[in-house]
């Protein structure tokens, strides 16, 4: 199965570029890219990443096998946490670890599995009903434990609440917010919604349209959706997002880029503060902030994966990026 999520254009960076659109202290230093840890296996093609807020352990999913890996804090090599094909899962893309000790693992073709991190047991499975095309892509978990998941094909956001979990072990994902109007009428098959984050209060969601390059704000209570006004750039190829203290980071997969944005207090606008491009990012699909650095998934999707032919560098790794 080929993942079309990343095929908006094919652009490759030939040199490292770091540009600042605001005179901030952070923008004065060129970001530094190194390897945080390696992943075992020669066909991993990692996609999702999650930080356990309780332990600091990092979890990474394999897009091609459905395996999930764990890198304990301070280790240089991850280990298999859930084996390939676990519980019938063919792929593992979006991941999130919540404060209740659960790991959410998306299977883009079906829905999401929820595991107990203590004993690796499957707690619940939520699936998209019916046979119509779907591509469940990424998720965010709000402070109240509600999970919100994007669908790149349908351009909707699903919701799974703690009450839904309590009714487990099986449930369905139904659209909570419809953003299908963001699709280009001339390209109805284009992938749209990808990365998603929730604000610290759990009142707003922000989801990126990877094809159109826009960012959308969703009011959780009312369902009101508005496009965020972006100053200084756009979010084309936008994949995983990270939000902390009003700063939004985005991985732009096909162009080996990370951007940093400053959100306005009301979330209605965002200004580009930094754009960093480096081939060493190796098609970054997502990222997570940990102790002042970004941990960035190096998917290598363009080297024998869903984006193109070739042979990947071995081993697959997660990058550490400081200074952005």
PDB file of C-alpha atoms in Angstrom:
ATOM      1  CA  UNK A   1       0.000   0.000   0.000  1.00  0.00           C
ATOM      2  CA  UNK A   2       1.324   3.402  -0.921  1.00  0.00           C
ATOM      3  CA  UNK A   3       0.682   6.400   1.232  1.00  0.00           C
ATOM      4  CA  UNK A   4      -0.322   9.350  -0.900  1.00  0.00           C
ATOM      5  CA  UNK A   5      -0.311  11.699   2.068  1.00  0.00           C
ATOM      6  CA  UNK A   6       3.071  13.098   1.145  1.00  0.00           C
ATOM      7  CA  UNK A   7       2.748  13.390  -2.623  1.00  0.00           C
ATOM      8  CA  UNK A   8       1.807  17.010  -3.006  1.00  0.00           C
ATOM      9  CA  UNK A   9       4.982  17.913  -4.896  1.00  0.00           C
ATOM     10  CA  UNK A  10       8.484  16.531  -5.035  1.00  0.00           C
ATOM     11  CA  UNK A  11      10.953  19.112  -3.859  1.00  0.00           C
ATOM     12  CA  UNK A  12      14.361  18.338  -2.431  1.00  0.00           C
ATOM     13  CA  UNK A  13      16.620  20.649  -0.515  1.00  0.00           C
ATOM     14  CA  UNK A  14      20.168  20.720  -1.850  1.00  0.00           C
ATOM     15  CA  UNK A  15      21.617  22.786   0.971  1.00  0.00           C
ATOM     16  CA  UNK A  16      20.903  23.743   4.537  1.00  0.00           C
ATOM     17  CA  UNK A  17      18.881  26.937   4.865  1.00  0.00           C
ATOM     18  CA  UNK A  18      17.783  28.687   8.016  1.00  0.00           C
ATOM     19  CA  UNK A  19      15.820  31.905   7.740  1.00  0.00           C
ATOM     20  CA  UNK A  20      14.299  34.135  10.387  1.00  0.00           C
ATOM     21  CA  UNK A  21      11.336  36.417   9.830  1.00  0.00           C
ATOM     22  CA  UNK A  22      11.519  37.984  13.284  1.00  0.00           C
ATOM     23  CA  UNK A  23      14.593  39.188  15.199  1.00  0.00           C
ATOM     24  CA  UNK A  24      14.408  36.703  18.048  1.00  0.00           C
ATOM     25  CA  UNK A  25      17.283  35.306  20.068  1.00  0.00           C
ATOM     26  CA  UNK A  26      16.475  31.767  18.978  1.00  0.00           C
ATOM     27  CA  UNK A  27      16.695  32.774  15.332  1.00  0.00           C
ATOM     28  CA  UNK A  28      20.312  33.904  15.699  1.00  0.00           C
ATOM     29  CA  UNK A  29      21.697  30.356  15.960  1.00  0.00           C
ATOM     30  CA  UNK A  30      21.775  27.810  13.168  1.00  0.00           C
ATOM     31  CA  UNK A  31      19.832  24.720  14.281  1.00  0.00           C
ATOM     32  CA  UNK A  32      21.882  21.608  14.997  1.00  0.00           C
ATOM     33  CA  UNK A  33      20.782  18.193  13.716  1.00  0.00           C
ATOM     34  CA  UNK A  34      22.060  14.985  15.280  1.00  0.00           C
ATOM     35  CA  UNK A  35      20.793  11.450  15.840  1.00  0.00           C
ATOM     36  CA  UNK A  36      18.759  10.876  18.994  1.00  0.00           C
ATOM     37  CA  UNK A  37      18.326   7.110  18.652  1.00  0.00           C
ATOM     38  CA  UNK A  38      18.152   4.303  16.097  1.00  0.00           C
ATOM     39  CA  UNK A  39      15.304   1.947  15.241  1.00  0.00           C
ATOM     40  CA  UNK A  40      15.921  -1.770  14.662  1.00  0.00           C
ATOM     41  CA  UNK A  41      15.007  -3.257  11.271  1.00  0.00           C
ATOM     42  CA  UNK A  42      15.674  -2.526   7.617  1.00  0.00           C
ATOM     43  CA  UNK A  43      12.082  -1.755   6.482  1.00  0.00           C
ATOM     44  CA  UNK A  44      10.834   0.402   9.337  1.00  0.00           C
ATOM     45  CA  UNK A  45       9.901   3.623   7.475  1.00  0.00           C
ATOM     46  CA  UNK A  46       8.791   5.355  10.694  1.00  0.00           C
ATOM     47  CA  UNK A  47       5.917   7.832  10.679  1.00  0.00           C
ATOM     48  CA  UNK A  48       4.481   8.718  14.100  1.00  0.00           C
ATOM     49  CA  UNK A  49       6.081   9.644  17.425  1.00  0.00           C
ATOM     50  CA  UNK A  50       4.801  10.017  20.986  1.00  0.00           C
ATOM     51  CA  UNK A  51       6.341  11.165  24.255  1.00  0.00           C
ATOM     52  CA  UNK A  52       5.132   9.525  27.452  1.00  0.00           C
ATOM     53  CA  UNK A  53       4.623  12.543  29.741  1.00  0.00           C
ATOM     54  CA  UNK A  54       5.029  10.375  32.840  1.00  0.00           C
ATOM     55  CA  UNK A  55       8.336   8.623  32.040  1.00  0.00           C
ATOM     56  CA  UNK A  56       9.920  10.504  29.148  1.00  0.00           C
ATOM     57  CA  UNK A  57      10.003   7.335  27.032  1.00  0.00           C
ATOM     58  CA  UNK A  58       9.544   7.835  23.290  1.00  0.00           C
ATOM     59  CA  UNK A  59       7.349   5.648  21.052  1.00  0.00           C
ATOM     60  CA  UNK A  60       7.678   5.465  17.259  1.00  0.00           C
ATOM     61  CA  UNK A  61       5.408   3.661  14.783  1.00  0.00           C
ATOM     62  CA  UNK A  62       6.322   1.880  11.541  1.00  0.00           C
ATOM     63  CA  UNK A  63       4.207   2.906   8.588  1.00  0.00           C
ATOM     64  CA  UNK A  64       5.065  -0.239   6.616  1.00  0.00           C
ATOM     65  CA  UNK A  65       4.645  -2.947   9.264  1.00  0.00           C
ATOM     66  CA  UNK A  66       2.465  -1.604  12.072  1.00  0.00           C
ATOM     67  CA  UNK A  67       5.201  -2.220  14.653  1.00  0.00           C
ATOM     68  CA  UNK A  68       5.714   0.217  17.522  1.00  0.00           C
ATOM     69  CA  UNK A  69       9.139   0.872  19.080  1.00  0.00           C
ATOM     70  CA  UNK A  70      10.078   2.285  22.452  1.00  0.00           C
ATOM     71  CA  UNK A  71      13.204   4.282  23.271  1.00  0.00           C
ATOM     72  CA  UNK A  72      13.611   4.623  27.031  1.00  0.00           C
ATOM     73  CA  UNK A  73      14.881   8.020  28.117  1.00  0.00           C
ATOM     74  CA  UNK A  74      18.627   8.238  27.587  1.00  0.00           C
ATOM     75  CA  UNK A  75      18.979   5.174  25.359  1.00  0.00           C
ATOM     76  CA  UNK A  76      20.488   5.295  21.879  1.00  0.00           C
ATOM     77  CA  UNK A  77      18.608   2.334  20.376  1.00  0.00           C
ATOM     78  CA  UNK A  78      14.886   1.652  20.509  1.00  0.00           C
ATOM     79  CA  UNK A  79      13.369  -1.764  21.147  1.00  0.00           C
ATOM     80  CA  UNK A  80      10.247  -3.398  19.774  1.00  0.00           C
ATOM     81  CA  UNK A  81       7.290  -2.552  22.007  1.00  0.00           C
ATOM     82  CA  UNK A  82       4.489  -3.953  19.807  1.00  0.00           C
ATOM     83  CA  UNK A  83       5.544  -6.356  17.034  1.00  0.00           C
ATOM     84  CA  UNK A  84       4.726  -5.970  13.356  1.00  0.00           C
ATOM     85  CA  UNK A  85       1.109  -6.869  12.630  1.00  0.00           C
ATOM     86  CA  UNK A  86       0.107  -6.688  16.295  1.00  0.00           C
ATOM     87  CA  UNK A  87      -3.655  -7.138  16.699  1.00  0.00           C
ATOM     88  CA  UNK A  88      -4.031  -7.214  12.901  1.00  0.00           C
ATOM     89  CA  UNK A  89      -2.684  -3.696  12.439  1.00  0.00           C
ATOM     90  CA  UNK A  90      -1.041  -3.233   9.041  1.00  0.00           C
ATOM     91  CA  UNK A  91       0.396   0.222   9.620  1.00  0.00           C
ATOM     92  CA  UNK A  92       1.148   2.587  12.494  1.00  0.00           C
ATOM     93  CA  UNK A  93       1.164   6.275  11.699  1.00  0.00           C
ATOM     94  CA  UNK A  94      -0.235   8.751  14.252  1.00  0.00           C
ATOM     95  CA  UNK A  95       0.809   8.028  17.868  1.00  0.00           C
ATOM     96  CA  UNK A  96       0.060   9.729  21.163  1.00  0.00           C
ATOM     97  CA  UNK A  97       0.744   8.771  24.794  1.00  0.00           C
ATOM     98  CA  UNK A  98      -1.660  10.299  27.296  1.00  0.00           C
ATOM     99  CA  UNK A  99      -1.354  11.134  30.984  1.00  0.00           C
ATOM    100  CA  UNK A 100      -3.457   8.133  31.957  1.00  0.00           C
ATOM    101  CA  UNK A 101      -0.772   5.721  30.731  1.00  0.00           C
ATOM    102  CA  UNK A 102      -2.370   4.843  27.417  1.00  0.00           C
ATOM    103  CA  UNK A 103      -0.800   4.711  23.963  1.00  0.00           C
ATOM    104  CA  UNK A 104      -2.989   5.575  20.971  1.00  0.00           C
ATOM    105  CA  UNK A 105      -1.831   3.980  17.704  1.00  0.00           C
ATOM    106  CA  UNK A 106      -3.533   4.862  14.412  1.00  0.00           C
ATOM    107  CA  UNK A 107      -3.971   2.374  11.588  1.00  0.00           C
ATOM    108  CA  UNK A 108      -4.726   4.654   8.651  1.00  0.00           C
ATOM    109  CA  UNK A 109      -6.906   2.070   6.929  1.00  0.00           C
ATOM    110  CA  UNK A 110      -9.113   1.282   9.913  1.00  0.00           C
ATOM    111  CA  UNK A 111      -9.032   3.558  12.959  1.00  0.00           C
ATOM    112  CA  UNK A 112      -7.101   3.623  16.217  1.00  0.00           C
ATOM    113  CA  UNK A 113      -5.962   1.085  18.820  1.00  0.00           C
ATOM    114  CA  UNK A 114      -5.502   2.059  22.470  1.00  0.00           C
ATOM    115  CA  UNK A 115      -2.958   0.204  24.626  1.00  0.00           C
ATOM    116  CA  UNK A 116      -2.115   0.100  28.317  1.00  0.00           C
ATOM    117  CA  UNK A 117       1.541   1.127  28.538  1.00  0.00           C
ATOM    118  CA  UNK A 118       2.085  -0.918  31.677  1.00  0.00           C
ATOM    119  CA  UNK A 119       1.378  -4.356  30.213  1.00  0.00           C
ATOM    120  CA  UNK A 120       0.966  -3.648  26.452  1.00  0.00           C
ATOM    121  CA  UNK A 121      -2.600  -4.944  26.519  1.00  0.00           C
ATOM    122  CA  UNK A 122      -5.139  -3.701  23.980  1.00  0.00           C
ATOM    123  CA  UNK A 123      -7.743  -1.648  25.862  1.00  0.00           C
ATOM    124  CA  UNK A 124      -9.965  -0.532  23.006  1.00  0.00           C
ATOM    125  CA  UNK A 125     -10.252  -0.271  19.247  1.00  0.00           C
ATOM    126  CA  UNK A 126     -12.205   2.443  17.455  1.00  0.00           C
ATOM    127  CA  UNK A 127     -12.908   1.925  13.757  1.00  0.00           C
ATOM    128  CA  UNK A 128     -14.335   4.028  10.947  1.00  0.00           C
ATOM    129  CA  UNK A 129     -17.539   2.233   9.890  1.00  0.00           C
ATOM    130  CA  UNK A 130     -18.395   1.320   6.297  1.00  0.00           C
ATOM    131  CA  UNK A 131     -16.302   0.675   3.225  1.00  0.00           C
ATOM    132  CA  UNK A 132     -15.911   4.206   1.864  1.00  0.00           C
ATOM    133  CA  UNK A 133     -12.336   5.493   1.450  1.00  0.00           C
ATOM    134  CA  UNK A 134     -10.693   6.807   4.600  1.00  0.00           C
ATOM    135  CA  UNK A 135      -7.190   7.706   5.755  1.00  0.00           C
ATOM    136  CA  UNK A 136      -7.029   8.233   9.497  1.00  0.00           C
ATOM    137  CA  UNK A 137      -3.824  10.173   9.881  1.00  0.00           C
ATOM    138  CA  UNK A 138      -2.927  11.940  13.115  1.00  0.00           C
ATOM    139  CA  UNK A 139      -4.362  12.647  16.553  1.00  0.00           C
ATOM    140  CA  UNK A 140      -4.224  14.923  19.569  1.00  0.00           C
ATOM    141  CA  UNK A 141      -5.326  14.131  23.113  1.00  0.00           C
ATOM    142  CA  UNK A 142      -6.868  17.026  25.039  1.00  0.00           C
ATOM    143  CA  UNK A 143      -6.364  17.536  28.799  1.00  0.00           C
ATOM    144  CA  UNK A 144      -9.716  15.873  29.570  1.00  0.00           C
ATOM    145  CA  UNK A 145      -8.574  12.671  27.808  1.00  0.00           C
ATOM    146  CA  UNK A 146     -10.611  13.159  24.628  1.00  0.00           C
ATOM    147  CA  UNK A 147      -8.786  12.138  21.447  1.00  0.00           C
ATOM    148  CA  UNK A 148      -9.281  13.983  18.162  1.00  0.00           C
ATOM    149  CA  UNK A 149      -8.226  12.312  14.916  1.00  0.00           C
ATOM    150  CA  UNK A 150      -7.875  13.687  11.389  1.00  0.00           C
ATOM    151  CA  UNK A 151      -8.973  11.910   8.224  1.00  0.00           C
ATOM    152  CA  UNK A 152      -6.981  13.057   5.198  1.00  0.00           C
ATOM    153  CA  UNK A 153      -9.395  11.617   2.644  1.00  0.00           C
ATOM    154  CA  UNK A 154     -12.674  12.773   4.153  1.00  0.00           C
ATOM    155  CA  UNK A 155     -11.319  16.019   5.688  1.00  0.00           C
ATOM    156  CA  UNK A 156     -13.122  15.415   8.968  1.00  0.00           C
ATOM    157  CA  UNK A 157     -12.037  15.215  12.601  1.00  0.00           C
ATOM    158  CA  UNK A 158     -13.210  12.239  14.636  1.00  0.00           C
ATOM    159  CA  UNK A 159     -13.583  12.231  18.414  1.00  0.00           C
ATOM    160  CA  UNK A 160     -13.172   9.497  21.045  1.00  0.00           C
ATOM    161  CA  UNK A 161     -14.028  10.499  24.616  1.00  0.00           C
ATOM    162  CA  UNK A 162     -13.150   8.907  27.981  1.00  0.00           C
ATOM    163  CA  UNK A 163     -16.770   7.733  28.123  1.00  0.00           C
ATOM    164  CA  UNK A 164     -16.263   5.983  24.793  1.00  0.00           C
ATOM    165  CA  UNK A 165     -13.194   4.276  26.216  1.00  0.00           C
ATOM    166  CA  UNK A 166     -15.154   3.160  29.257  1.00  0.00           C
ATOM    167  CA  UNK A 167     -17.699   1.500  26.981  1.00  0.00           C
ATOM    168  CA  UNK A 168     -14.914  -0.420  25.135  1.00  0.00           C
ATOM    169  CA  UNK A 169     -13.374  -2.589  23.981  1.00  0.00           C
ATOM    170  CA  UNK A 170     -14.800  -1.761  20.543  1.00  0.00           C
ATOM    171  CA  UNK A 171     -16.288   1.437  19.234  1.00  0.00           C
ATOM    172  CA  UNK A 172     -16.777   3.477  16.098  1.00  0.00           C
ATOM    173  CA  UNK A 173     -15.297   6.758  14.949  1.00  0.00           C
ATOM    174  CA  UNK A 174     -17.868   9.209  13.647  1.00  0.00           C
ATOM    175  CA  UNK A 175     -17.099  12.738  12.435  1.00  0.00           C
ATOM    176  CA  UNK A 176     -17.295  15.416  15.100  1.00  0.00           C
ATOM    177  CA  UNK A 177     -16.155  18.302  12.867  1.00  0.00           C
ATOM    178  CA  UNK A 178     -16.470  18.537   9.097  1.00  0.00           C
ATOM    179  CA  UNK A 179     -13.806  20.493   7.184  1.00  0.00           C
ATOM    180  CA  UNK A 180     -14.513  18.950   3.787  1.00  0.00           C
ATOM    181  CA  UNK A 181     -15.072  22.412   2.338  1.00  0.00           C
ATOM    182  CA  UNK A 182     -11.291  22.934   2.409  1.00  0.00           C
ATOM    183  CA  UNK A 183     -10.944  20.472  -0.458  1.00  0.00           C
ATOM    184  CA  UNK A 184     -10.284  21.863  -3.923  1.00  0.00           C
ATOM    185  CA  UNK A 185     -13.359  21.019  -6.055  1.00  0.00           C
ATOM    186  CA  UNK A 186     -10.978  20.372  -8.935  1.00  0.00           C
ATOM    187  CA  UNK A 187      -9.004  17.827  -6.904  1.00  0.00           C
ATOM    188  CA  UNK A 188     -11.563  15.865  -4.893  1.00  0.00           C
ATOM    189  CA  UNK A 189      -9.100  13.033  -4.245  1.00  0.00           C
ATOM    190  CA  UNK A 190      -6.396  15.278  -2.764  1.00  0.00           C
ATOM    191  CA  UNK A 191      -5.267  14.604   0.776  1.00  0.00           C
ATOM    192  CA  UNK A 192      -5.988  17.453   3.162  1.00  0.00           C
ATOM    193  CA  UNK A 193      -6.040  17.298   6.969  1.00  0.00           C
ATOM    194  CA  UNK A 194      -2.927  15.871   8.549  1.00  0.00           C
ATOM    195  CA  UNK A 195      -1.306  17.027  11.806  1.00  0.00           C
ATOM    196  CA  UNK A 196      -3.476  18.179  14.706  1.00  0.00           C
ATOM    197  CA  UNK A 197      -2.856  19.688  18.153  1.00  0.00           C
ATOM    198  CA  UNK A 198      -5.051  20.857  21.029  1.00  0.00           C
ATOM    199  CA  UNK A 199      -4.454  24.017  23.042  1.00  0.00           C
ATOM    200  CA  UNK A 200      -3.538  23.621  26.747  1.00  0.00           C
ATOM    201  CA  UNK A 201      -7.139  24.233  27.845  1.00  0.00           C
ATOM    202  CA  UNK A 202      -8.586  21.734  25.364  1.00  0.00           C
ATOM    203  CA  UNK A 203     -10.881  24.429  23.972  1.00  0.00           C
ATOM    204  CA  UNK A 204      -9.371  24.715  20.503  1.00  0.00           C
ATOM    205  CA  UNK A 205      -7.914  22.369  17.928  1.00  0.00           C
ATOM    206  CA  UNK A 206      -5.499  23.323  15.167  1.00  0.00           C
ATOM    207  CA  UNK A 207      -5.254  21.103  12.089  1.00  0.00           C
ATOM    208  CA  UNK A 208      -3.070  21.548   9.017  1.00  0.00           C
ATOM    209  CA  UNK A 209      -4.192  21.183   5.403  1.00  0.00           C
ATOM    210  CA  UNK A 210      -1.066  19.691   3.881  1.00  0.00           C
ATOM    211  CA  UNK A 211      -2.129  20.209   0.266  1.00  0.00           C
ATOM    212  CA  UNK A 212      -3.630  23.690   0.497  1.00  0.00           C
ATOM    213  CA  UNK A 213      -1.059  24.906   3.025  1.00  0.00           C
ATOM    214  CA  UNK A 214      -3.625  26.307   5.462  1.00  0.00           C
ATOM    215  CA  UNK A 215      -4.097  25.978   9.204  1.00  0.00           C
ATOM    216  CA  UNK A 216      -7.593  25.628  10.669  1.00  0.00           C
ATOM    217  CA  UNK A 217      -8.842  26.456  14.155  1.00  0.00           C
ATOM    218  CA  UNK A 218     -11.749  24.454  15.567  1.00  0.00           C
ATOM    219  CA  UNK A 219     -13.756  25.572  18.587  1.00  0.00           C
ATOM    220  CA  UNK A 220     -14.364  22.328  20.467  1.00  0.00           C
ATOM    221  CA  UNK A 221     -17.560  23.448  22.194  1.00  0.00           C
ATOM    222  CA  UNK A 222     -19.355  25.114  19.283  1.00  0.00           C
ATOM    223  CA  UNK A 223     -17.802  23.334  16.307  1.00  0.00           C
ATOM    224  CA  UNK A 224     -17.008  26.682  14.670  1.00  0.00           C
ATOM    225  CA  UNK A 225     -14.160  26.403  12.171  1.00  0.00           C
ATOM    226  CA  UNK A 226     -12.093  29.241  10.788  1.00  0.00           C
ATOM    227  CA  UNK A 227      -8.905  29.420   8.764  1.00  0.00           C
ATOM    228  CA  UNK A 228      -5.962  30.845  10.676  1.00  0.00           C
ATOM    229  CA  UNK A 229      -4.377  33.842   8.974  1.00  0.00           C
ATOM    230  CA  UNK A 230      -0.730  32.991   8.297  1.00  0.00           C
ATOM    231  CA  UNK A 231       1.883  35.718   7.992  1.00  0.00           C
ATOM    232  CA  UNK A 232       5.257  35.081   6.369  1.00  0.00           C
ATOM    233  CA  UNK A 233       4.603  31.699   4.780  1.00  0.00           C
ATOM    234  CA  UNK A 234       2.280  28.727   4.581  1.00  0.00           C
ATOM    235  CA  UNK A 235       2.044  25.097   5.685  1.00  0.00           C
ATOM    236  CA  UNK A 236       2.201  23.272   2.365  1.00  0.00           C
ATOM    237  CA  UNK A 237       3.466  19.703   2.957  1.00  0.00           C
ATOM    238  CA  UNK A 238       2.603  20.224   6.626  1.00  0.00           C
ATOM    239  CA  UNK A 239       2.560  16.942   8.535  1.00  0.00           C
ATOM    240  CA  UNK A 240       3.026  16.565  12.287  1.00  0.00           C
ATOM    241  CA  UNK A 241       2.494  19.552  14.609  1.00  0.00           C
ATOM    242  CA  UNK A 242       3.673  20.434  18.115  1.00  0.00           C
ATOM    243  CA  UNK A 243       2.252  23.258  20.263  1.00  0.00           C
ATOM    244  CA  UNK A 244       3.734  24.682  23.456  1.00  0.00           C
ATOM    245  CA  UNK A 245       3.314  28.094  25.109  1.00  0.00           C
ATOM    246  CA  UNK A 246       1.880  29.700  21.991  1.00  0.00           C
ATOM    247  CA  UNK A 247       4.617  28.359  19.700  1.00  0.00           C
ATOM    248  CA  UNK A 248       3.657  25.972  16.919  1.00  0.00           C
ATOM    249  CA  UNK A 249       6.211  23.757  15.197  1.00  0.00           C
ATOM    250  CA  UNK A 250       5.435  21.927  11.948  1.00  0.00           C
ATOM    251  CA  UNK A 251       7.213  19.196  10.001  1.00  0.00           C
ATOM    252  CA  UNK A 252       7.005  19.694   6.215  1.00  0.00           C
ATOM    253  CA  UNK A 253       7.674  16.220   4.883  1.00  0.00           C
ATOM    254  CA  UNK A 254       8.463  16.408   1.153  1.00  0.00           C
ATOM    255  CA  UNK A 255      10.733  19.444   1.469  1.00  0.00           C
ATOM    256  CA  UNK A 256      12.860  18.411   4.481  1.00  0.00           C
ATOM    257  CA  UNK A 257      11.713  21.426   6.479  1.00  0.00           C
ATOM    258  CA  UNK A 258      10.685  22.448   9.983  1.00  0.00           C
ATOM    259  CA  UNK A 259       8.895  25.735  10.643  1.00  0.00           C
ATOM    260  CA  UNK A 260       8.216  27.608  13.868  1.00  0.00           C
ATOM    261  CA  UNK A 261       5.190  29.895  14.237  1.00  0.00           C
ATOM    262  CA  UNK A 262       3.905  32.271  16.903  1.00  0.00           C
ATOM    263  CA  UNK A 263       0.167  31.913  17.433  1.00  0.00           C
ATOM    264  CA  UNK A 264      -1.872  34.934  18.455  1.00  0.00           C
ATOM    265  CA  UNK A 265      -3.590  34.619  21.869  1.00  0.00           C
ATOM    266  CA  UNK A 266      -6.964  34.037  20.196  1.00  0.00           C
ATOM    267  CA  UNK A 267      -5.539  31.533  17.725  1.00  0.00           C
ATOM    268  CA  UNK A 268      -6.830  33.468  14.746  1.00  0.00           C
ATOM    269  CA  UNK A 269      -3.431  34.246  13.247  1.00  0.00           C
ATOM    270  CA  UNK A 270       0.105  32.914  13.255  1.00  0.00           C
ATOM    271  CA  UNK A 271       3.380  34.490  12.211  1.00  0.00           C
ATOM    272  CA  UNK A 272       6.331  32.554  10.810  1.00  0.00           C
ATOM    273  CA  UNK A 273       9.369  32.981  13.064  1.00  0.00           C
ATOM    274  CA  UNK A 274      11.738  30.403  11.587  1.00  0.00           C
ATOM    275  CA  UNK A 275      12.057  28.094   8.590  1.00  0.00           C
ATOM    276  CA  UNK A 276      14.791  25.477   8.632  1.00  0.00           C
ATOM    277  CA  UNK A 277      15.541  23.155   5.724  1.00  0.00           C
ATOM    278  CA  UNK A 278      18.138  20.391   5.767  1.00  0.00           C
ATOM    279  CA  UNK A 279      18.387  17.122   3.770  1.00  0.00           C
ATOM    280  CA  UNK A 280      19.533  15.499   7.032  1.00  0.00           C
ATOM    281  CA  UNK A 281      15.885  15.565   8.148  1.00  0.00           C
ATOM    282  CA  UNK A 282      15.216  12.794   5.576  1.00  0.00           C
ATOM    283  CA  UNK A 283      11.521  13.506   4.890  1.00  0.00           C
ATOM    284  CA  UNK A 284      10.390  14.488   8.388  1.00  0.00           C
ATOM    285  CA  UNK A 285       6.864  13.287   9.085  1.00  0.00           C
ATOM    286  CA  UNK A 286       6.329  14.498  12.624  1.00  0.00           C
ATOM    287  CA  UNK A 287       8.008  15.810  15.754  1.00  0.00           C
ATOM    288  CA  UNK A 288       7.708  16.165  19.498  1.00  0.00           C
ATOM    289  CA  UNK A 289       9.317  18.639  21.892  1.00  0.00           C
ATOM    290  CA  UNK A 290      11.433  17.120  24.663  1.00  0.00           C
ATOM    291  CA  UNK A 291      13.717  19.006  27.063  1.00  0.00           C
ATOM    292  CA  UNK A 292      14.390  21.951  24.793  1.00  0.00           C
ATOM    293  CA  UNK A 293      14.902  19.978  21.597  1.00  0.00           C
ATOM    294  CA  UNK A 294      12.721  18.597  18.846  1.00  0.00           C
ATOM    295  CA  UNK A 295      12.714  14.867  18.214  1.00  0.00           C
ATOM    296  CA  UNK A 296      11.989  14.505  14.505  1.00  0.00           C
ATOM    297  CA  UNK A 297      10.996  11.311  12.691  1.00  0.00           C
ATOM    298  CA  UNK A 298      13.236  10.646   9.676  1.00  0.00           C
ATOM    299  CA  UNK A 299      10.861   8.604   7.534  1.00  0.00           C
ATOM    300  CA  UNK A 300      13.054   8.147   4.419  1.00  0.00           C
ATOM    301  CA  UNK A 301       9.792   7.604   2.545  1.00  0.00           C
ATOM    302  CA  UNK A 302      11.520   8.654  -0.672  1.00  0.00           C
ATOM    303  CA  UNK A 303      14.059   5.812  -0.489  1.00  0.00           C
ATOM    304  CA  UNK A 304      12.136   2.643  -1.288  1.00  0.00           C
ATOM    305  CA  UNK A 305       9.105   3.692   0.744  1.00  0.00           C
ATOM    306  CA  UNK A 306       5.707   5.133  -0.237  1.00  0.00           C
ATOM    307  CA  UNK A 307       7.250   8.192  -1.905  1.00  0.00           C
ATOM    308  CA  UNK A 308       9.733   6.666  -4.307  1.00  0.00           C
ATOM    309  CA  UNK A 309      12.228   3.957  -5.232  1.00  0.00           C
ATOM    310  CA  UNK A 310      15.687   3.501  -3.815  1.00  0.00           C
ATOM    311  CA  UNK A 311      17.493   2.093  -0.820  1.00  0.00           C
ATOM    312  CA  UNK A 312      17.178   3.700   2.629  1.00  0.00           C
ATOM    313  CA  UNK A 313      20.129   4.510   4.849  1.00  0.00           C
ATOM    314  CA  UNK A 314      20.498   2.023   7.674  1.00  0.00           C
ATOM    315  CA  UNK A 315      19.514   2.183  10.428  1.00  0.00           C
ATOM    316  CA  UNK A 316      16.368   4.264  10.430  1.00  0.00           C
ATOM    317  CA  UNK A 317      16.691   6.970  13.065  1.00  0.00           C
ATOM    318  CA  UNK A 318      14.959   9.770  14.951  1.00  0.00           C
ATOM    319  CA  UNK A 319      16.757  13.105  14.792  1.00  0.00           C
ATOM    320  CA  UNK A 320      17.424  15.569  17.577  1.00  0.00           C
ATOM    321  CA  UNK A 321      17.123  19.182  16.407  1.00  0.00           C
ATOM    322  CA  UNK A 322      18.223  21.995  18.707  1.00  0.00           C
ATOM    323  CA  UNK A 323      17.966  25.702  18.120  1.00  0.00           C
ATOM    324  CA  UNK A 324      14.576  26.044  16.469  1.00  0.00           C
TER     325      UNK A 324
END
